[in-house]
mmCIF file of C-alpha atoms in Angstrom:
data_model
loop_
_atom_site.group_PDB
_atom_site.id
_atom_site.type_symbol
_atom_site.label_atom_id
_atom_site.label_comp_id
_atom_site.label_asym_id
_atom_site.label_seq_id
_atom_site.Cartn_x
_atom_site.Cartn_y
_atom_site.Cartn_z
ATOM 1 C CA ALA E 1426 7.532 -68.459 -7.069
ATOM 2 C CA LEU E 1427 3.978 -68.845 -5.749
ATOM 3 C CA ASP E 1428 4.706 -71.015 -2.705
ATOM 4 C CA ASN E 1429 3.185 -68.643 -0.130
ATOM 5 C CA ALA E 1430 -0.157 -68.057 -1.847
ATOM 6 C CA ILE E 1431 -3.331 -69.278 -0.157
ATOM 7 C CA SER E 1432 -6.923 -69.533 -1.364
ATOM 8 C CA GLY E 1433 -8.379 -66.142 -2.215
ATOM 9 C CA ASP E 1434 -5.017 -64.406 -2.588
ATOM 10 C CA THR E 1435 -4.048 -62.088 -5.416
ATOM 11 C CA VAL E 1436 -0.389 -62.533 -6.330
ATOM 12 C CA TRP E 1437 1.103 -59.411 -7.907
ATOM 13 C CA ILE E 1438 4.148 -60.016 -10.098
ATOM 14 C CA LYS E 1439 6.122 -56.998 -8.978
ATOM 15 C CA ASN E 1440 7.873 -54.725 -11.405
ATOM 16 C CA ASP E 1441 10.982 -54.405 -9.211
ATOM 17 C CA SER E 1442 11.741 -58.132 -9.235
ATOM 18 C CA THR E 1443 14.062 -60.026 -11.532
ATOM 19 C CA TYR E 1444 13.388 -63.633 -12.532
ATOM 20 C CA GLU E 1445 16.260 -65.454 -14.192
ATOM 21 C CA MET E 1446 14.882 -68.089 -16.535
ATOM 22 C CA ASP E 1447 18.181 -69.638 -17.622
ATOM 23 C CA GLY E 1448 18.513 -72.088 -14.734
ATOM 24 C CA VAL E 1449 15.037 -73.638 -14.620
ATOM 25 C CA ASP E 1450 15.042 -77.428 -14.715
ATOM 26 C CA GLN E 1451 13.840 -78.869 -18.013
ATOM 27 C CA GLN E 1452 10.960 -80.751 -16.390
ATOM 28 C CA ALA E 1453 9.904 -77.890 -14.141
ATOM 29 C CA ALA E 1454 7.993 -74.673 -14.609
ATOM 30 C CA ALA E 1455 9.184 -71.168 -13.924
ATOM 31 C CA PHE E 1456 6.023 -70.356 -11.944
ATOM 32 C CA ASP E 1457 4.406 -73.481 -10.475
ATOM 33 C CA VAL E 1458 1.051 -73.129 -8.717
ATOM 34 C CA ASP E 1459 1.343 -75.907 -6.147
ATOM 35 C CA VAL E 1460 -0.248 -74.697 -2.934
ATOM 36 C CA ASP E 1461 -3.959 -73.834 -3.078
ATOM 37 C CA ASN E 1462 -7.120 -73.168 -5.094
ATOM 38 C CA ASN E 1463 -8.561 -69.774 -6.033
ATOM 39 C CA ILE E 1464 -5.335 -67.891 -6.752
ATOM 40 C CA GLU E 1465 -5.271 -64.736 -8.884
ATOM 41 C CA ILE E 1466 -1.972 -63.829 -10.573
ATOM 42 C CA LYS E 1467 -1.646 -60.275 -11.884
ATOM 43 C CA GLY E 1468 0.910 -58.102 -13.554
ATOM 44 C CA PHE E 1469 0.453 -54.383 -13.122
ATOM 45 C CA LYS E 1470 1.311 -51.067 -14.684
ATOM 46 C CA SER E 1471 4.001 -49.017 -12.998
ATOM 47 C CA ASN E 1472 4.609 -45.277 -13.109
ATOM 48 C CA ILE E 1473 8.327 -45.476 -12.340
ATOM 49 C CA GLY E 1474 9.596 -46.500 -15.744
ATOM 50 C CA ASP E 1475 11.139 -49.538 -17.369
ATOM 51 C CA CYS E 1476 12.544 -51.913 -14.756
ATOM 52 C CA ASP E 1477 14.562 -54.158 -17.037
ATOM 53 C CA GLU E 1478 17.867 -54.737 -15.229
ATOM 54 C CA GLY E 1479 19.676 -57.267 -17.319
ATOM 55 C CA GLY E 1480 16.771 -58.392 -18.917
ATOM 56 C CA THR E 1481 14.691 -61.305 -18.100
ATOM 57 C CA TYR E 1482 11.823 -59.643 -16.300
ATOM 58 C CA TYR E 1483 10.551 -56.111 -16.613
ATOM 59 C CA GLN E 1484 7.469 -53.962 -16.620
ATOM 60 C CA ASP E 1485 5.795 -52.603 -19.736
ATOM 61 C CA THR E 1486 4.758 -49.118 -18.653
ATOM 62 C CA THR E 1487 2.806 -48.458 -21.848
ATOM 63 C CA ASP E 1488 0.412 -51.402 -21.997
ATOM 64 C CA GLY E 1489 0.444 -52.457 -18.366
ATOM 65 C CA TYR E 1490 1.877 -55.967 -18.744
ATOM 66 C CA ALA E 1491 4.319 -57.689 -16.461
ATOM 67 C CA ILE E 1492 6.743 -59.235 -18.959
ATOM 68 C CA ILE E 1493 8.515 -62.568 -18.599
ATOM 69 C CA ASP E 1494 11.242 -63.432 -21.101
ATOM 70 C CA ALA E 1495 11.697 -67.207 -21.047
ATOM 71 C CA LYS E 1496 14.815 -67.007 -23.260
ATOM 72 C CA SER E 1497 13.683 -70.084 -25.239
ATOM 73 C CA GLY E 1498 14.349 -72.300 -22.217
ATOM 74 C CA ALA E 1499 13.051 -75.884 -22.118
ATOM 75 C CA PHE E 1500 10.354 -75.353 -19.485
ATOM 76 C CA ASP E 1501 6.731 -74.299 -19.075
ATOM 77 C CA VAL E 1502 6.434 -70.725 -17.855
ATOM 78 C CA PHE E 1503 3.239 -71.181 -15.800
ATOM 79 C CA ASP E 1504 2.058 -74.585 -14.570
ATOM 80 C CA ALA E 1505 -1.423 -74.619 -13.047
ATOM 81 C CA GLY E 1506 -0.888 -77.663 -10.835
ATOM 82 C CA ASP E 1507 -3.949 -79.441 -9.402
ATOM 83 C CA PHE E 1508 -6.126 -76.554 -8.261
ATOM 84 C CA ASP E 1509 -9.436 -74.833 -9.116
ATOM 85 C CA TYR E 1510 -10.300 -71.211 -9.967
ATOM 86 C CA LEU E 1511 -6.890 -69.938 -11.039
ATOM 87 C CA ARG E 1512 -6.753 -66.604 -12.908
ATOM 88 C CA TRP E 1513 -3.993 -64.803 -14.763
ATOM 89 C CA HIS E 1514 -4.221 -61.117 -15.743
ATOM 90 C CA ASN E 1515 -1.923 -58.689 -17.582
ATOM 91 C CA ILE E 1516 0.932 -61.129 -18.143
ATOM 92 C CA LYS E 1517 3.111 -61.009 -21.271
ATOM 93 C CA ILE E 1518 5.350 -64.006 -22.021
ATOM 94 C CA VAL E 1519 7.974 -63.833 -24.760
ATOM 95 C CA ASN E 1520 10.360 -66.420 -26.169
ATOM 96 C CA SER E 1521 8.737 -69.461 -24.562
ATOM 97 C CA ASN E 1522 9.975 -72.806 -25.857
ATOM 98 C CA GLN E 1523 7.393 -75.161 -24.342
ATOM 99 C CA ASN E 1524 4.014 -74.129 -22.912
ATOM 100 C CA ALA E 1525 3.581 -70.524 -21.880
ATOM 101 C CA PHE E 1526 0.501 -71.563 -19.880
ATOM 102 C CA ASN E 1527 0.270 -75.253 -18.985
ATOM 103 C CA LEU E 1528 -3.313 -75.635 -17.737
ATOM 104 C CA THR E 1529 -3.170 -79.411 -17.371
ATOM 105 C CA PRO E 1530 -4.015 -80.764 -13.919
ATOM 106 C CA THR E 1531 -4.116 -84.525 -13.371
ATOM 107 C CA THR E 1532 -7.813 -84.527 -12.382
ATOM 108 C CA ASP E 1533 -10.820 -82.424 -13.406
ATOM 109 C CA LYS E 1534 -10.608 -78.802 -12.216
ATOM 110 C CA LEU E 1535 -12.809 -75.736 -12.601
ATOM 111 C CA ALA E 1536 -12.712 -72.377 -14.308
ATOM 112 C CA TYR E 1537 -9.218 -71.225 -15.219
ATOM 113 C CA LEU E 1538 -9.091 -67.719 -16.676
ATOM 114 C CA LEU E 1539 -6.549 -65.886 -18.830
ATOM 115 C CA ASP E 1540 -7.494 -62.229 -19.184
ATOM 116 C CA ASN E 1541 -5.492 -59.624 -21.120
ATOM 117 C CA CYS E 1542 -2.475 -61.908 -21.470
ATOM 118 C CA TRP E 1543 -0.003 -61.922 -24.367
ATOM 119 C CA VAL E 1544 2.174 -64.741 -25.663
ATOM 120 C CA GLY E 1545 4.673 -63.989 -28.412
ATOM 121 C CA GLY E 1546 8.199 -63.201 -29.407
ATOM 122 C CA VAL E 1547 10.751 -64.262 -31.981
ATOM 123 C CA GLY E 1548 11.803 -67.348 -30.025
ATOM 124 C CA THR E 1549 8.284 -68.502 -29.198
ATOM 125 C CA SER E 1550 7.438 -72.128 -29.986
ATOM 126 C CA GLY E 1551 5.708 -74.934 -28.095
ATOM 127 C CA LYS E 1552 2.126 -73.909 -27.304
ATOM 128 C CA ALA E 1553 0.724 -70.661 -25.992
ATOM 129 C CA VAL E 1554 -1.926 -72.528 -23.996
ATOM 130 C CA SER E 1555 -2.182 -76.270 -23.441
ATOM 131 C CA SER E 1556 -5.233 -77.366 -21.470
ATOM 132 C CA ASN E 1557 -6.769 -80.638 -20.314
ATOM 133 C CA TYR E 1558 -8.998 -81.714 -17.422
ATOM 134 C CA VAL E 1559 -10.295 -78.158 -17.038
ATOM 135 C CA ASN E 1560 -14.032 -77.436 -16.940
ATOM 136 C CA GLY E 1561 -14.753 -74.065 -18.518
ATOM 137 C CA ALA E 1562 -11.318 -72.579 -19.217
ATOM 138 C CA LYS E 1563 -11.675 -69.021 -20.506
ATOM 139 C CA LEU E 1564 -9.383 -66.866 -22.649
ATOM 140 C CA TYR E 1565 -10.491 -63.225 -22.819
ATOM 141 C CA ARG E 1566 -8.779 -60.292 -24.562
ATOM 142 C CA CYS E 1567 -5.558 -62.216 -25.145
ATOM 143 C CA ILE E 1568 -2.956 -61.835 -27.906
ATOM 144 C CA ILE E 1569 -1.298 -64.943 -29.332
ATOM 145 C CA GLU E 1570 1.425 -64.291 -31.872
ATOM 146 C CA GLY E 1571 4.466 -65.917 -33.434
ATOM 147 C CA SER E 1572 5.329 -69.471 -34.474
ATOM 148 C CA PHE E 1573 4.267 -72.504 -32.485
ATOM 149 C CA SER E 1574 4.811 -76.262 -32.418
ATOM 150 C CA THR E 1575 3.925 -78.111 -35.628
ATOM 151 C CA SER E 1576 3.209 -81.472 -34.017
ATOM 152 C CA PRO E 1577 0.299 -83.229 -35.796
ATOM 153 C CA ILE E 1578 -1.991 -82.763 -32.781
ATOM 154 C CA ALA E 1579 -0.891 -79.285 -31.811
ATOM 155 C CA GLY E 1580 -2.392 -75.850 -31.899
ATOM 156 C CA ALA E 1581 -1.099 -72.555 -30.602
ATOM 157 C CA VAL E 1582 -4.083 -72.918 -28.253
ATOM 158 C CA PHE E 1583 -4.790 -76.600 -27.612
ATOM 159 C CA PHE E 1584 -7.723 -78.079 -25.695
ATOM 160 C CA SER E 1585 -7.237 -81.837 -25.560
ATOM 161 C CA ALA E 1586 -9.669 -84.704 -25.083
ATOM 162 C CA SER E 1587 -10.622 -84.275 -21.417
ATOM 163 C CA SER E 1588 -11.043 -80.493 -21.469
ATOM 164 C CA TYR E 1589 -14.644 -79.347 -21.153
ATOM 165 C CA SER E 1590 -16.451 -76.434 -22.811
ATOM 166 C CA PRO E 1591 -13.765 -73.730 -23.076
ATOM 167 C CA VAL E 1592 -14.509 -70.145 -24.115
ATOM 168 C CA ILE E 1593 -12.230 -68.013 -26.306
ATOM 169 C CA ALA E 1594 -13.493 -64.455 -26.748
ATOM 170 C CA GLN E 1595 -12.158 -61.117 -28.038
ATOM 171 C CA CYS E 1596 -8.682 -62.514 -28.666
ATOM 172 C CA VAL E 1597 -6.229 -61.703 -31.469
ATOM 173 C CA PHE E 1598 -4.131 -64.397 -33.153
ATOM 174 C CA ASN E 1599 -1.197 -63.198 -35.270
ATOM 175 C CA ILE E 1600 0.282 -66.544 -36.290
ATOM 176 C CA THR E 1601 3.355 -66.769 -38.516
ATOM 177 C CA GLY E 1602 3.731 -70.549 -38.271
ATOM 178 C CA ALA E 1603 1.856 -73.381 -36.536
ATOM 179 C CA GLU E 1604 -0.038 -76.590 -37.184
ATOM 180 C CA ARG E 1605 -3.233 -74.748 -36.195
ATOM 181 C CA ALA E 1606 -4.166 -71.604 -34.301
ATOM 182 C CA VAL E 1607 -6.902 -73.301 -32.231
ATOM 183 C CA TYR E 1608 -7.408 -77.037 -31.805
ATOM 184 C CA TYR E 1609 -10.408 -78.250 -29.805
ATOM 185 C CA SER E 1610 -10.854 -81.979 -29.217
ATOM 186 C CA GLY E 1611 -12.463 -81.828 -25.775
ATOM 187 C CA THR E 1612 -15.972 -82.566 -24.539
ATOM 188 C CA GLY E 1613 -19.021 -80.366 -24.141
ATOM 189 C CA MET E 1614 -19.105 -77.404 -26.548
ATOM 190 C CA MET E 1615 -16.468 -74.747 -27.170
ATOM 191 C CA VAL E 1616 -17.505 -71.128 -27.737
ATOM 192 C CA LEU E 1617 -15.250 -69.065 -30.027
ATOM 193 C CA ASP E 1618 -16.601 -65.534 -30.231
ATOM 194 C CA GLY E 1619 -15.363 -62.188 -31.489
ATOM 195 C CA CYS E 1620 -11.761 -63.135 -32.294
ATOM 196 C CA ILE E 1621 -9.449 -61.975 -35.085
ATOM 197 C CA PHE E 1622 -7.141 -64.450 -36.809
ATOM 198 C CA ASN E 1623 -4.385 -62.879 -38.943
ATOM 199 C CA ILE E 1624 -2.677 -66.018 -40.199
ATOM 200 C CA ALA E 1625 0.450 -65.936 -42.350
ATOM 201 C CA ASP E 1626 1.051 -69.691 -42.223
ATOM 202 C CA VAL E 1627 -0.451 -72.797 -40.649
ATOM 203 C CA ASP E 1628 0.234 -76.331 -41.836
ATOM 204 C CA SER E 1629 -3.377 -77.455 -42.193
ATOM 205 C CA GLN E 1630 -6.184 -75.220 -40.923
ATOM 206 C CA VAL E 1631 -6.689 -72.194 -38.706
ATOM 207 C CA ILE E 1632 -9.280 -73.846 -36.450
ATOM 208 C CA ARG E 1633 -9.876 -77.562 -35.951
ATOM 209 C CA ILE E 1634 -12.824 -78.887 -33.968
ATOM 210 C CA SER E 1635 -13.285 -82.555 -33.111
ATOM 211 C CA ASN E 1636 -16.233 -81.854 -30.822
ATOM 212 C CA PRO E 1637 -19.179 -79.473 -31.253
ATOM 213 C CA ALA E 1638 -18.520 -75.750 -31.059
ATOM 214 C CA VAL E 1639 -20.243 -72.416 -31.507
ATOM 215 C CA ILE E 1640 -18.047 -70.282 -33.779
ATOM 216 C CA LYS E 1641 -19.459 -66.787 -34.253
ATOM 217 C CA ASN E 1642 -18.494 -63.173 -34.939
ATOM 218 C CA ASN E 1643 -14.886 -63.964 -35.869
ATOM 219 C CA VAL E 1644 -12.606 -62.746 -38.665
ATOM 220 C CA ILE E 1645 -10.277 -65.346 -40.216
ATOM 221 C CA CYS E 1646 -7.858 -63.895 -42.756
ATOM 222 C CA ASN E 1647 -4.953 -65.386 -44.707
ATOM 223 C CA SER E 1648 -2.378 -62.629 -44.370
ATOM 224 C CA GLY E 1649 0.375 -64.574 -46.180
ATOM 225 C CA GLU E 1650 0.731 -66.624 -49.341
ATOM 226 C CA GLU E 1651 0.381 -70.141 -47.907
ATOM 227 C CA VAL E 1652 -2.532 -72.468 -48.703
ATOM 228 C CA PHE E 1653 -4.598 -73.677 -45.754
ATOM 229 C CA ASP E 1654 -8.221 -74.116 -44.690
ATOM 230 C CA GLY E 1655 -10.203 -71.818 -42.419
ATOM 231 C CA ILE E 1656 -12.171 -74.219 -40.219
ATOM 232 C CA LYS E 1657 -11.991 -78.015 -40.295
ATOM 233 C CA VAL E 1658 -14.925 -79.891 -38.751
ATOM 234 C CA TYR E 1659 -14.274 -83.544 -37.931
ATOM 235 C CA SER E 1660 -16.979 -86.152 -37.336
ATOM 236 C CA GLY E 1661 -16.811 -85.613 -33.577
ATOM 237 C CA GLY E 1662 -17.755 -81.979 -34.183
ATOM 238 C CA LYS E 1663 -21.148 -82.944 -35.589
ATOM 239 C CA GLY E 1664 -23.676 -80.369 -34.456
ATOM 240 C CA ALA E 1665 -21.360 -77.365 -34.693
ATOM 241 C CA ARG E 1666 -22.861 -73.937 -35.328
ATOM 242 C CA VAL E 1667 -20.888 -71.449 -37.435
ATOM 243 C CA TYR E 1668 -22.391 -68.015 -38.081
ATOM 244 C CA ASN E 1669 -21.655 -64.295 -38.514
ATOM 245 C CA ASN E 1670 -18.010 -64.858 -39.428
ATOM 246 C CA ILE E 1671 -15.815 -63.323 -42.132
ATOM 247 C CA ILE E 1672 -13.432 -65.866 -43.672
ATOM 248 C CA ALA E 1673 -11.066 -64.578 -46.348
ATOM 249 C CA GLY E 1674 -8.320 -65.871 -48.606
ATOM 250 C CA VAL E 1675 -8.213 -69.516 -47.515
ATOM 251 C CA ASN E 1676 -8.668 -72.780 -49.406
ATOM 252 C CA ASN E 1677 -11.824 -74.308 -47.872
ATOM 253 C CA SER E 1678 -13.647 -71.775 -45.739
ATOM 254 C CA ILE E 1679 -15.310 -74.537 -43.670
ATOM 255 C CA LEU E 1680 -13.990 -77.959 -44.646
ATOM 256 C CA ASP E 1681 -16.633 -80.704 -44.205
ATOM 257 C CA GLY E 1682 -19.068 -78.114 -42.887
ATOM 258 C CA ASP E 1683 -21.886 -79.432 -45.072
ATOM 259 C CA THR E 1684 -21.364 -82.901 -43.605
ATOM 260 C CA TYR E 1685 -20.989 -82.183 -39.907
ATOM 261 C CA CYS E 1686 -22.266 -78.706 -39.045
ATOM 262 C CA TYR E 1687 -25.791 -78.344 -37.723
ATOM 263 C CA TYR E 1688 -25.965 -74.705 -38.730
ATOM 264 C CA ILE E 1689 -23.930 -72.496 -41.069
ATOM 265 C CA ASP E 1690 -25.461 -69.112 -41.747
ATOM 266 C CA HIS E 1691 -24.872 -65.393 -42.234
ATOM 267 C CA ASN E 1692 -21.171 -65.807 -42.915
ATOM 268 C CA ASP E 1693 -19.135 -63.787 -45.371
ATOM 269 C CA PHE E 1694 -16.773 -65.902 -47.513
ATOM 270 C CA TYR E 1695 -14.321 -63.784 -49.482
ATOM 271 C CA ASP E 1696 -11.839 -65.169 -52.009
ATOM 272 C CA CYS E 1697 -12.009 -68.753 -50.696
ATOM 273 C CA SER E 1698 -11.484 -71.679 -53.069
ATOM 274 C CA ALA E 1699 -14.433 -73.700 -51.751
ATOM 275 C CA ASN E 1700 -17.371 -72.938 -49.472
ATOM 276 C CA PRO E 1701 -20.234 -74.851 -47.850
ATOM 277 C CA THR E 1702 -23.547 -74.904 -49.652
ATOM 278 C CA ILE E 1703 -25.906 -74.884 -46.681
ATOM 279 C CA GLY E 1704 -27.218 -71.700 -45.121
ATOM 280 C CA ASN E 1705 -27.691 -68.121 -46.256
ATOM 281 C CA ASN E 1706 -24.108 -66.943 -46.712
ATOM 282 C CA ASN E 1707 -22.501 -64.149 -48.692
ATOM 283 C CA ILE E 1708 -19.884 -65.081 -51.313
ATOM 284 C CA THR E 1709 -18.660 -61.881 -52.907
ATOM 285 C CA ALA E 1710 -15.716 -59.676 -53.708
ATOM 286 C CA ASN E 1711 -17.128 -57.076 -51.315
ATOM 287 C CA PRO E 1712 -17.195 -58.545 -47.799
ATOM 288 C CA GLN E 1713 -20.303 -57.730 -45.837
ATOM 289 C CA PHE E 1714 -22.549 -59.666 -43.501
ATOM 290 C CA VAL E 1715 -25.697 -61.068 -45.065
ATOM 291 C CA ASP E 1716 -28.892 -59.378 -43.934
ATOM 292 C CA ALA E 1717 -31.015 -61.597 -41.717
ATOM 293 C CA ALA E 1718 -33.601 -63.536 -43.677
#
């Protein structure tokens, strides 16, 4: 679908087009970036009304998303290929069965961006974002919702071992089932800032870090009745900094935080079964940030 794009192009996913997702090969992707670096892929808001004509691809005239219904097909919706500086804006993907965004080149690439994108839908599984070999992938203002793969190494958003220093900011996670919402096992340091996690069910923890991360200004809330941990810090995450977060209704707010975190401070832990002992944190029935010391 992107065969004619060249470096510097903006590719608009037009609201008067129809993309049938039923016939995509199992090993292929619906939209495969395979031609050049520095491509920007945008959906856009239309003023001419709903363009759903049989229903696989249509324009959301209220929120301004171009919508792709993958119909639970066995394929990745977007595959980044082996290119640098790719950006996606205003794309909504529903009912994806594998990766909605497969950001996994075969060699190190630079600076992929997802901005104002939405992954969700009743049939959604697989991963919302799977990334490796990307230096500085960024997710801004995205919505991730639904149920996702429960593989032991999976997350709805998954940065694997050769990913480097991703940023997730101002995103909303409404997760009804997954192994984890965010799993970071890359290199460098992840920044997770200003996100909301409304989690009805995950199998183990909301956030897992196996490499250092800065986790700040987030809200993590158990919105269901399942038992799971808020943040799990593994030995590879030694040096993590966790501050100015609200974590509510989970088992361990920060599991192994005392052992591996460099800094835990000014967090609000509400109705959690166990909490770290280091730092100046607020443990109360009335959530509020702790005043700076």
